[in-house]
Coordinates of C-alpha atoms and ligand atoms in Angstrom, one line a residue:
X17 CA 51.5 -17.9 14.3
X18 CA 48.7 -18.2 12.3
X19 CA 46.6 -14.9 11.1
X20 CA 44.1 -14.0 8.6
X21 CA 45.7 -13.1 5.6
X22 CA 43.9 -10.6 3.1
X23 CA 45.6 -12.0 -0.1
X24 CA 46.4 -15.7 -0.7
X25 CA 48.9 -18.0 -2.4
X26 CA 48.5 -19.1 -5.8
X27 CA 49.8 -23.0 -5.8
X28 CA 48.5 -25.9 -8.2
X29 CA 45.6 -23.8 -9.0
X30 CA 44.3 -23.2 -5.5
X31 CA 43.8 -19.9 -3.5
X32 CA 45.5 -21.1 -0.2
X33 CA 46.9 -19.1 2.9
X34 CA 49.8 -21.6 2.9
X35 CA 51.5 -24.3 4.6
X36 CA 52.6 -21.8 7.7
X37 CA 49.4 -20.0 7.7
X38 CA 51.7 -16.8 8.5
X39 CA 51.1 -13.5 7.1
X40 CA 52.7 -10.1 6.5
X41 CA 52.1 -6.5 6.0
X42 CA 52.3 -4.5 2.9
X43 CA 52.5 -0.7 2.9
X44 CA 51.5 2.6 1.7
X45 CA 55.0 4.2 1.0
X46 CA 53.5 7.5 0.5
X47 CA 52.0 7.5 4.1
X48 CA 53.3 4.0 6.0
X49 CA 49.9 3.1 6.6
X50 CA 49.4 -0.6 6.6
X51 CA 47.0 -1.6 3.6
X52 CA 46.5 -4.8 5.0
X53 CA 48.4 -8.7 4.6
X54 CA 49.6 -10.9 2.2
X55 CA 50.4 -14.8 2.9
X56 CA 54.1 -15.5 4.2
X57 CA 55.1 -18.3 1.7
X58 CA 56.9 -20.9 3.5
X59 CA 60.0 -23.2 1.9
X60 CA 57.2 -26.3 1.8
X61 CA 55.0 -23.8 -0.2
X62 CA 57.7 -23.0 -2.6
X63 CA 58.2 -26.6 -2.8
X64 CA 54.8 -27.5 -3.3
X65 CA 54.4 -24.6 -6.2
X66 CA 57.5 -26.0 -8.1
X67 CA 56.1 -29.6 -8.0
X68 CA 52.7 -28.3 -9.1
X69 CA 54.6 -26.5 -12.0
X70 CA 56.6 -29.5 -12.5
X71 CA 53.2 -32.2 -13.5
X72 CA 51.5 -29.5 -15.2
X73 CA 54.3 -29.2 -17.6
X74 CA 55.1 -32.9 -17.7
X75 CA 51.6 -34.5 -17.6
X76 CA 49.1 -32.1 -19.2
X77 CA 48.7 -30.8 -22.9
X78 CA 49.6 -27.5 -22.1
X79 CA 52.7 -26.8 -23.6
X80 CA 51.1 -28.7 -27.1
X81 CA 47.9 -26.7 -26.9
X82 CA 48.9 -23.2 -28.7
X83 CA 45.0 -22.7 -29.2
X84 CA 44.2 -23.0 -25.8
X85 CA 46.9 -21.1 -24.3
X86 CA 46.3 -18.2 -26.7
X87 CA 43.1 -18.6 -25.6
X88 CA 43.9 -18.1 -21.7
X89 CA 46.3 -15.3 -22.1
X90 CA 43.4 -13.2 -24.0
X91 CA 40.9 -14.4 -20.5
X92 CA 43.7 -13.1 -18.6
X93 CA 44.1 -9.4 -20.3
X94 CA 40.3 -9.1 -20.4
X95 CA 39.8 -10.2 -16.9
X96 CA 42.9 -7.9 -15.8
X97 CA 40.9 -5.2 -17.8
X98 CA 37.8 -5.3 -16.3
X99 CA 39.4 -4.8 -12.8
X100 CA 41.8 -2.5 -13.9
X101 CA 40.2 0.3 -11.8
X102 CA 41.2 -2.2 -8.4
X103 CA 44.6 -2.7 -9.5
X104 CA 45.3 1.2 -10.3
X105 CA 44.3 1.6 -6.5
X106 CA 46.6 -0.8 -5.5
X107 CA 49.5 0.2 -7.7
X108 CA 49.2 3.7 -6.4
X109 CA 48.5 2.7 -3.0
X110 CA 51.8 -0.1 -2.8
X111 CA 53.9 0.7 -5.2
X112 CA 53.7 4.4 -4.6
X113 CA 53.6 4.7 -8.3
X114 CA 52.1 8.2 -9.6
X115 CA 48.8 7.7 -11.1
X116 CA 49.7 9.1 -14.5
X117 CA 52.0 6.4 -15.1
X118 CA 49.4 3.5 -14.1
X119 CA 47.7 4.5 -17.8
X120 CA 51.0 3.3 -19.1
X121 CA 54.0 0.9 -18.2
X122 CA 52.8 0.8 -14.7
X123 CA 49.9 -1.1 -15.6
X124 CA 47.6 -0.8 -18.2
X125 CA 50.3 -1.0 -21.3
X126 CA 51.9 -4.3 -19.8
X127 CA 47.8 -5.7 -19.6
X128 CA 47.6 -4.8 -23.0
X129 CA 51.0 -6.5 -24.2
X130 CA 49.4 -9.6 -23.2
X131 CA 47.4 -9.6 -26.2
X132 CA 50.9 -9.2 -28.4
X133 CA 52.1 -12.6 -26.9
X134 CA 49.0 -14.5 -27.9
X135 CA 49.2 -13.0 -31.1
X136 CA 52.6 -13.8 -31.6
X137 CA 52.3 -17.6 -30.3
X138 CA 49.0 -17.6 -32.9
X139 CA 51.5 -16.4 -35.6
X140 CA 55.1 -18.2 -35.0
X141 CA 56.6 -21.1 -36.8
X142 CA 56.6 -23.9 -34.8
X143 CA 58.5 -26.1 -36.9
X144 CA 60.8 -25.0 -39.8
X145 CA 61.6 -27.0 -42.2
X146 CA 65.3 -27.3 -43.3
X147 CA 64.7 -29.5 -46.2
X148 CA 66.9 -32.3 -47.3
X149 CA 70.3 -32.8 -47.3
X150 CA 72.9 -35.7 -47.5
X151 CA 75.3 -35.3 -44.5
X152 CA 77.5 -38.2 -44.3
X153 CA 76.1 -39.5 -47.2
X154 CA 73.0 -40.2 -45.3
X155 CA 69.6 -38.4 -47.2
X156 CA 68.0 -36.9 -44.5
X157 CA 65.0 -34.7 -43.9
X158 CA 65.9 -32.0 -41.4
X159 CA 63.5 -30.1 -39.3
X160 CA 63.8 -27.7 -36.7
X161 CA 61.0 -27.2 -33.9
X162 CA 60.7 -25.1 -30.9
X163 CA 59.8 -26.0 -27.9
X164 CA 58.9 -24.6 -24.5
X165 CA 61.6 -24.5 -21.8
X166 CA 59.8 -26.1 -19.1
X167 CA 59.2 -24.8 -15.6
X168 CA 60.3 -21.6 -15.3
X169 CA 61.0 -19.3 -12.0
X170 CA 60.4 -16.3 -12.3
X171 CA 61.9 -13.7 -9.9
X172 CA 60.5 -10.0 -9.5
X173 CA 61.3 -6.8 -8.6
X174 CA 59.3 -3.8 -6.4
X175 CA 59.5 -0.8 -9.0
X176 CA 57.2 -1.9 -11.9
X177 CA 55.2 -5.0 -10.4
X178 CA 52.7 -5.7 -13.1
X179 CA 55.0 -4.5 -15.8
X180 CA 57.9 -6.9 -14.9
X181 CA 55.5 -9.7 -13.7
X182 CA 53.6 -10.1 -17.1
X183 CA 56.6 -9.4 -19.1
X184 CA 57.8 -12.8 -18.1
X185 CA 54.1 -14.4 -17.6
X186 CA 52.6 -13.6 -21.2
X187 CA 55.8 -15.1 -23.1
X188 CA 56.7 -17.8 -20.9
X189 CA 53.2 -18.9 -21.1
X190 CA 52.6 -18.2 -24.9
X191 CA 55.6 -20.3 -25.5
X192 CA 54.1 -23.0 -23.6
X193 CA 56.1 -23.1 -19.9
X194 CA 54.6 -23.6 -16.5
X195 CA 55.5 -20.7 -14.2
X196 CA 56.5 -20.5 -10.4
X197 CA 56.5 -16.3 -9.9
X198 CA 57.9 -15.4 -6.4
X199 CA 57.3 -11.5 -6.3
X200 CA 59.3 -9.1 -4.1
X201 CA 58.1 -8.4 -0.5
X202 CA 57.8 -5.0 -1.0
X203 CA 54.9 -5.2 -3.2
X204 CA 53.1 -8.9 -2.5
X205 CA 49.8 -7.4 -3.4
X206 CA 50.0 -6.4 -7.0
X207 CA 51.2 -10.4 -7.7
X208 CA 48.4 -11.5 -5.3
X209 CA 45.8 -10.3 -7.0
X210 CA 46.9 -11.5 -10.1
X211 CA 46.9 -15.1 -8.9
X212 CA 43.1 -14.5 -7.8
X213 CA 42.3 -13.4 -11.5
X214 CA 44.6 -16.2 -13.0
X215 CA 42.5 -18.5 -10.5
X216 CA 38.7 -17.4 -10.5
X217 CA 38.3 -15.8 -14.2
X218 CA 40.8 -18.0 -16.2
X219 CA 40.7 -21.5 -17.6
X220 CA 44.2 -21.9 -17.4
X221 CA 45.1 -25.1 -15.4
X222 CA 46.6 -26.0 -11.9
X223 CA 50.0 -25.2 -11.8
X224 CA 50.6 -23.6 -14.7
X225 CA 51.2 -20.3 -13.1
X226 CA 51.8 -20.9 -9.4
X227 CA 52.6 -17.7 -7.1
X228 CA 54.3 -17.7 -4.0
X229 CA 54.6 -14.1 -1.8
X230 CA 56.9 -14.6 0.8
X231 CA 58.6 -11.9 3.4
X232 CA 61.8 -14.2 3.0
X233 CA 64.2 -13.2 0.0
X234 CA 64.8 -17.2 0.4
X235 CA 62.2 -18.1 -1.2
X236 CA 64.0 -16.8 -4.2
X237 CA 67.3 -18.7 -3.7
X238 CA 65.0 -22.2 -3.4
X239 CA 63.4 -21.4 -6.6
X240 CA 66.6 -20.7 -8.4
X241 CA 68.3 -24.2 -6.9
X242 CA 65.8 -26.6 -7.4
X243 CA 66.6 -28.9 -9.9
X244 CA 63.2 -29.1 -11.2
X245 CA 63.0 -25.8 -12.6
X246 CA 64.4 -25.4 -16.1
X247 CA 65.0 -21.7 -16.7
X248 CA 64.7 -18.8 -14.1
X249 CA 63.8 -15.2 -15.4
X250 CA 65.1 -12.8 -12.9
X251 CA 64.8 -8.9 -12.6
X252 CA 66.2 -7.2 -10.0
X253 CA 69.5 -5.7 -8.6
X254 CA 73.1 -6.4 -10.4
X255 CA 74.4 -8.0 -6.9
X256 CA 71.2 -10.4 -6.7
X257 CA 71.1 -11.3 -10.5
X258 CA 74.8 -12.2 -9.8
X259 CA 74.2 -14.7 -6.5
X260 CA 71.3 -15.9 -8.8
X261 CA 73.7 -17.0 -11.5
X262 CA 76.3 -18.5 -9.6
X263 CA 73.7 -20.9 -8.0
X264 CA 72.0 -21.8 -10.7
X265 CA 75.5 -23.1 -12.3
X266 CA 75.2 -26.2 -10.1
X267 CA 72.2 -27.4 -12.1
X268 CA 73.3 -25.5 -14.9
X269 CA 70.2 -24.1 -15.7
X270 CA 69.2 -20.9 -18.1
X271 CA 69.5 -17.6 -16.4
X272 CA 68.0 -14.8 -18.1
X273 CA 69.0 -11.6 -15.8
X274 CA 67.4 -8.0 -16.0
X275 CA 69.6 -6.0 -13.9
X276 CA 70.9 -2.3 -12.9
X277 CA 71.5 0.6 -15.0
X278 CA 72.9 4.1 -15.1
X279 CA 72.1 5.4 -18.1
X280 CA 73.5 8.4 -19.5
X281 CA 71.3 11.6 -21.3
X282 CA 73.7 13.2 -23.5
X283 CA 72.8 16.7 -24.8
X284 CA 75.0 17.5 -27.9
X285 CA 75.6 21.3 -28.5
X286 CA 73.3 21.3 -31.1
X287 CA 70.3 20.6 -29.4
X288 CA 67.6 22.7 -27.5
X289 CA 69.6 23.0 -24.2
X290 CA 66.2 23.7 -22.2
X291 CA 63.9 21.2 -23.9
X292 CA 66.4 18.6 -23.3
X293 CA 67.2 19.4 -19.8
X294 CA 63.7 19.9 -19.1
X295 CA 63.0 16.6 -20.8
X296 CA 65.8 14.9 -18.9
X297 CA 64.9 16.3 -15.3
X298 CA 61.0 14.9 -15.7
X299 CA 62.1 11.5 -17.0
X300 CA 64.8 10.9 -14.3
X301 CA 62.8 11.6 -11.4
X302 CA 59.1 10.0 -12.7
X303 CA 58.0 7.4 -10.5
X304 CA 61.1 8.7 -7.7
X305 CA 63.4 7.4 -10.0
X306 CA 63.1 3.8 -9.1
X307 CA 63.5 2.7 -13.0
X308 CA 66.2 0.4 -13.8
X309 CA 66.2 2.3 -17.4
X310 CA 65.9 6.0 -16.0
X311 CA 69.1 8.1 -17.1
X312 CA 70.6 9.3 -14.2
X313 CA 73.7 10.8 -15.3
X314 CA 72.9 14.3 -17.5
X315 CA 76.0 14.6 -19.7
X316 CA 75.6 18.5 -21.2
X317 CA 78.1 20.3 -23.4
X318 CA 81.1 21.9 -21.0
X319 CA 80.5 25.8 -22.1
X320 CA 76.8 25.8 -21.2
X321 CA 77.0 23.6 -18.0
X322 CA 75.9 26.4 -15.6
X323 CA 72.9 27.2 -18.0
X324 CA 72.0 23.5 -17.9
X325 CA 72.3 23.3 -14.3
X326 CA 70.1 26.1 -13.8
X327 CA 67.6 25.2 -16.1
X328 CA 67.5 21.3 -15.0
X329 CA 67.4 22.2 -11.0
X330 CA 64.6 24.8 -12.1
X331 CA 62.4 21.9 -13.5
X332 CA 63.7 19.4 -10.9
X333 CA 62.1 21.8 -8.4
X334 CA 59.3 22.9 -10.0
X335 CA 58.1 19.4 -10.4
X336 CA 58.6 18.4 -7.2
X337 CA 57.6 14.9 -5.1
X338 CA 53.9 14.9 -4.6
X339 CA 50.8 12.6 -3.5
X340 CA 50.9 9.6 -6.3
X341 CA 47.2 9.2 -6.4
X342 CA 47.3 13.4 -7.8
X343 CA 47.4 12.6 -11.3
X344 CA 49.8 15.7 -11.7
X345 CA 52.2 13.9 -9.7
X346 CA 55.4 13.0 -11.4
X347 CA 57.5 12.1 -8.6
X348 CA 55.9 10.2 -5.9
X349 CA 57.5 8.6 -2.3
X350 CA 60.6 6.1 -3.0
X351 CA 59.7 2.5 -1.6
X352 CA 60.7 1.6 1.9
X353 CA 62.6 3.7 4.9
X354 CA 65.4 0.8 3.5
X355 CA 65.5 2.6 0.4
X356 CA 65.1 6.1 1.7
X357 CA 68.2 5.5 4.2
X358 CA 70.0 3.9 1.1
X359 CA 69.4 7.0 -1.1
X360 CA 70.4 9.2 1.9
X361 CA 73.7 7.4 2.1
X362 CA 74.3 8.4 -1.4
X363 CA 73.7 12.2 -0.8
X364 CA 75.8 11.9 2.0
X365 CA 78.5 10.4 -0.3
X366 CA 78.2 13.0 -3.1
X367 CA 79.1 15.8 -0.3
X368 CA 82.2 13.8 0.7
X369 CA 83.1 13.3 -3.2
X370 CA 83.1 16.5 -3.6
X371 CA 79.8 17.4 -5.0
X372 CA 76.9 20.2 -4.3
X373 CA 73.7 20.4 -4.5
X374 CA 72.1 22.5 -7.3
X375 CA 68.4 21.7 -5.7
X376 CA 67.2 18.9 -3.6
X377 CA 69.3 16.6 -1.0
X378 CA 67.2 15.7 1.4
X379 CA 63.8 15.1 2.5
X380 CA 60.6 17.2 1.7
X381 CA 59.3 19.8 3.9
X382 CA 55.9 19.3 6.1
X383 CA 56.1 15.1 5.1
X384 CA 56.6 13.4 8.4
X385 CA 55.1 10.2 7.5
X386 CA 56.1 8.1 4.3
X387 CA 59.5 7.9 2.7
X388 CA 60.3 10.6 0.7
X389 CA 63.3 12.0 -1.1
X390 CA 63.1 15.7 -2.8
X391 CA 64.1 15.6 -6.4
X392 CA 67.8 16.3 -6.0
X393 CA 70.8 17.8 -8.8
X394 CA 74.2 16.4 -8.1
X395 CA 77.0 19.3 -9.6
X396 CA 80.8 19.4 -9.4
X397 CA 81.5 15.5 -10.0
X398 CA 83.2 13.4 -12.9
X399 CA 82.7 10.0 -14.0
X400 CA 84.9 8.2 -11.7
X401 CA 83.1 9.3 -8.2
X402 CA 81.0 6.3 -7.0
X403 CA 77.6 8.7 -6.8
X404 CA 78.1 9.0 -10.5
X405 CA 79.3 5.2 -11.6
X406 CA 76.6 3.4 -9.0
X407 CA 72.6 2.7 -9.2
X408 CA 71.0 4.9 -6.6
X409 CA 67.0 3.9 -7.6
X410 CA 65.9 7.6 -6.4
X411 CA 65.2 10.8 -7.5
X412 CA 68.8 11.6 -7.7
X413 CA 70.4 13.3 -10.8
X414 CA 74.2 13.8 -11.3
X415 CA 74.8 16.6 -13.8
X416 CA 78.5 16.4 -15.9
X417 CA 80.1 18.1 -18.8
X418 CA 81.6 16.6 -21.7
X419 CA 84.0 18.0 -24.5
X420 CA 81.9 17.0 -27.5
X421 CA 80.1 14.0 -29.0
X422 CA 83.4 11.4 -29.0
X423 CA 84.0 12.8 -25.3
X424 CA 80.1 12.3 -24.1
X425 CA 80.3 8.8 -25.7
X426 CA 83.2 8.1 -24.0
X427 CA 81.4 9.1 -20.4
X428 CA 78.5 6.9 -21.5
X429 CA 80.2 3.8 -21.9
X430 CA 82.6 4.4 -19.3
X431 CA 79.9 2.1 -17.0
X432 CA 79.3 -1.0 -15.5
X433 CA 75.9 -0.8 -16.5
X434 CA 75.0 -0.7 -20.2
X435 CA 71.0 -0.9 -19.7
X436 CA 69.5 2.2 -21.8
X437 CA 70.4 5.9 -22.6
X438 CA 69.2 9.2 -24.3
X439 CA 70.9 11.4 -27.1
X440 CA 69.6 15.2 -27.8
X441 CA 70.6 16.8 -30.8
X442 CA 70.1 17.5 -34.6
X443 CA 69.0 14.3 -36.3
X444 CA 72.1 12.9 -37.7
X445 CA 74.4 13.5 -35.1
X446 CA 71.9 12.2 -32.4
X447 CA 71.8 8.4 -34.3
X448 CA 75.2 8.7 -35.0
X449 CA 76.1 8.9 -31.2
X450 CA 73.5 6.3 -30.3
X451 CA 75.0 3.6 -32.7
X452 CA 78.0 4.2 -30.4
X453 CA 76.0 3.4 -26.7
X454 CA 76.9 0.1 -25.8
X455 CA 73.5 -0.2 -24.1
X456 CA 70.5 -2.1 -25.2
X457 CA 67.5 0.9 -25.7
X458 CA 68.4 4.1 -26.6
X459 CA 66.0 7.2 -27.2
X460 CA 66.8 9.7 -30.0
X461 CA 65.3 13.1 -29.0
X462 CA 62.5 11.9 -26.9
X463 CA 61.7 8.8 -29.0
X464 CA 60.1 5.9 -26.5
X465 CA 61.6 2.1 -27.0
X466 CA 58.7 0.9 -24.8
X467 CA 57.0 -1.2 -26.6
X468 CA 55.6 -5.1 -26.6
X469 CA 57.5 -5.6 -29.8
X470 CA 60.5 -4.3 -28.8
X471 CA 63.2 -6.1 -26.8
X472 CA 64.5 -4.6 -24.0
X473 CA 67.8 -5.8 -21.7
X474 CA 71.1 -4.6 -20.8
X475 CA 74.9 -5.0 -22.1
X476 CA 77.8 -5.5 -19.7
X477 CA 76.3 -5.9 -15.8
X478 CA 73.0 -4.6 -16.6
X479 CA 71.8 -8.5 -18.0
X480 CA 72.1 -11.5 -19.9
X481 CA 68.8 -12.0 -22.6
X482 CA 66.4 -10.0 -23.7
X483 CA 62.4 -9.3 -22.3
X484 CA 59.2 -8.5 -24.9
X485 CA 59.5 -8.6 -28.6
X486 CA 60.2 -11.8 -30.6
X487 CA 63.7 -12.1 -28.8
X488 CA 62.4 -12.0 -25.2
X489 CA 59.3 -14.7 -26.5
X490 CA 62.5 -17.0 -27.8
X491 CA 64.1 -16.8 -24.6
X492 CA 61.5 -19.2 -23.2
X493 CA 62.0 -21.8 -26.1
X494 CA 64.6 -24.7 -26.7
X495 CA 65.5 -25.5 -30.4
X496 CA 65.0 -29.2 -31.1
X497 CA 66.5 -30.9 -34.9
X498 CA 64.5 -33.7 -36.0
X499 CA 66.4 -35.7 -38.7
X500 CA 64.7 -38.1 -40.5
X501 CA 66.1 -40.4 -43.1
X502 CA 64.8 -40.1 -46.6
X503 CA 65.0 -41.1 -50.3
Ligands
NAD613 P1 66.4 -7.1 -5.5 O1 67.6 -7.7 -6.7 O2 66.8 -6.8 -4.3 O3 65.6 -8.4 -5.5 C1 64.6 -9.0 -6.8 C2 63.9 -10.2 -6.3 O4 65.3 -11.1 -5.8 C3 63.1 -10.0 -5.3 O5 61.8 -10.9 -5.6 C4 64.0 -10.7 -4.2 O6 63.0 -11.1 -3.1 C5 64.9 -11.7 -5.0 N1 65.9 -12.2 -4.6 C6 66.8 -11.5 -3.2 N2 67.5 -12.3 -3.0 C7 67.6 -13.5 -3.6 C8 68.7 -14.5 -4.0 N3 69.4 -14.9 -3.5 N4 68.3 -15.1 -5.0 C9 67.2 -15.3 -6.0 N5 66.2 -14.1 -5.4 C10 66.4 -13.1 -4.7 O7 66.0 -5.9 -6.1 P2 64.5 -4.8 -5.8 O8 65.5 -4.1 -4.4 O9 63.9 -5.6 -5.4 O10 64.6 -4.4 -7.3 C11 65.5 -3.2 -7.7 C12 66.7 -3.4 -8.4 O11 65.7 -4.1 -9.8 C13 67.1 -1.9 -9.2 O12 68.6 -2.6 -9.3 C14 66.7 -2.3 -10.6 O13 67.9 -1.7 -11.4 C15 66.6 -3.7 -10.9 N6 65.5 -3.6 -11.8 C16 65.9 -4.1 -13.1 C17 65.0 -3.9 -14.5 C18 65.8 -4.4 -15.9 O14 64.5 -4.8 -16.8 N7 66.8 -4.3 -16.0 C19 63.7 -3.8 -14.3 C20 63.4 -3.1 -13.0 C21 64.1 -3.0 -11.7

């Protein structure tokens, strides 16, 4: 049935309710209040979006006009900056993101990062001369060109919607691709406003960016399967990433995957235990633990285990869970009832596996609306417990003892994931441990790796490829060798 829609799809340069005219609700996870509706894209809409992206790539000068693309990216950054207060409120309400994070990774930082990709496109060596050679006696001049991959299908999750949408759009557009973005059903407005800004406030040509919000995950699968799409960039769970990779195989398209994690926070025996454990608590439950690279396994020296548990539990209890619009809140709600139920399943499992709660373990008191979990610290488990191995994606940390640096490295690396990690201790030892971790990023003594110029991604089942940085930009490029006969 047709309904009016608050926010629209972006198809071939036009904002539209889509073929079916349907809409679905987006909800404030802190209160369960319905914020409004978004257009519910259909398979027909996805088909149009892919067709438009294909045409814009094949039939316009978008992919070859670097100066124009750079100008469009800067326009987009400026337009998003102008609307940052509106975007900030949407992000807090729709994502449940604590306000303080919107001044960094949830909004302002990824908007600024668009400028970095524009500058990279401007200064990039698009063509390199390899000089003259005589392969098989043929005098030849060789040049290597880097070219856009083509039509990019971008599929994103709900936890950091602007960061992830823009970390795909920025480099994909800078590199000369056209894009179909399929955001997560839980956060359609964050993506739909981006569509409005692109359509109304930039010169990005029709078809170059298409945004299809939908309540139906199957539209993501459709995007992966369509032969007109050249490359799929996916961020989400490892389970879905596996499906994406398998279905992309049918058309042999490139996939690049940013997936889950269960990262370790290692406290060495010469670290300041109080400072390290307090920081582990803070970083472990920021945004209710809904970050792929959050360090959710805390590894502490065995002979100081009880002390570490006490410090960490005290910090977690003090931080608590609170209203995301309050600028002092670190841990807000979790995104949905489904996600809360999933986390509660893990809390029950932790007890069945022999664990106990040093703090938390349930829903915070006095919050009968919204989706809430108390910051929780689980003790008494070893690294073979499922609770210690599987991604929970909530404000739930497991603390385990280690018997020195080698043992800490062994436990940290004993994981199907390899996304991130943190080490606290004297600089030389912490650095040596960081070098041995099988993960895509490591923080040493609180260093921050998040930045436009730093590649981010995972080892093992945390993904394939890198986002951000020059490496992230080059994921969106093809390589062409041109060999010309010469004298
Ligand atoms: P999810 O895998 O359920 O969904 C992600 C996206 O995939 C959504 O847009 C969804 O609609 C779409 N999708 C679902 N089924 C699909 C299919 N068969 N084919 C194609 N697309 C499909 O993940 P989520 O619950 O939205 O997000 C949480 C997960 O994302 C966590 O596992 C987290 O670790 C991961 N994540 C990873 C990173 C990273 O950079 N490594 C960043 C953020 C989140």
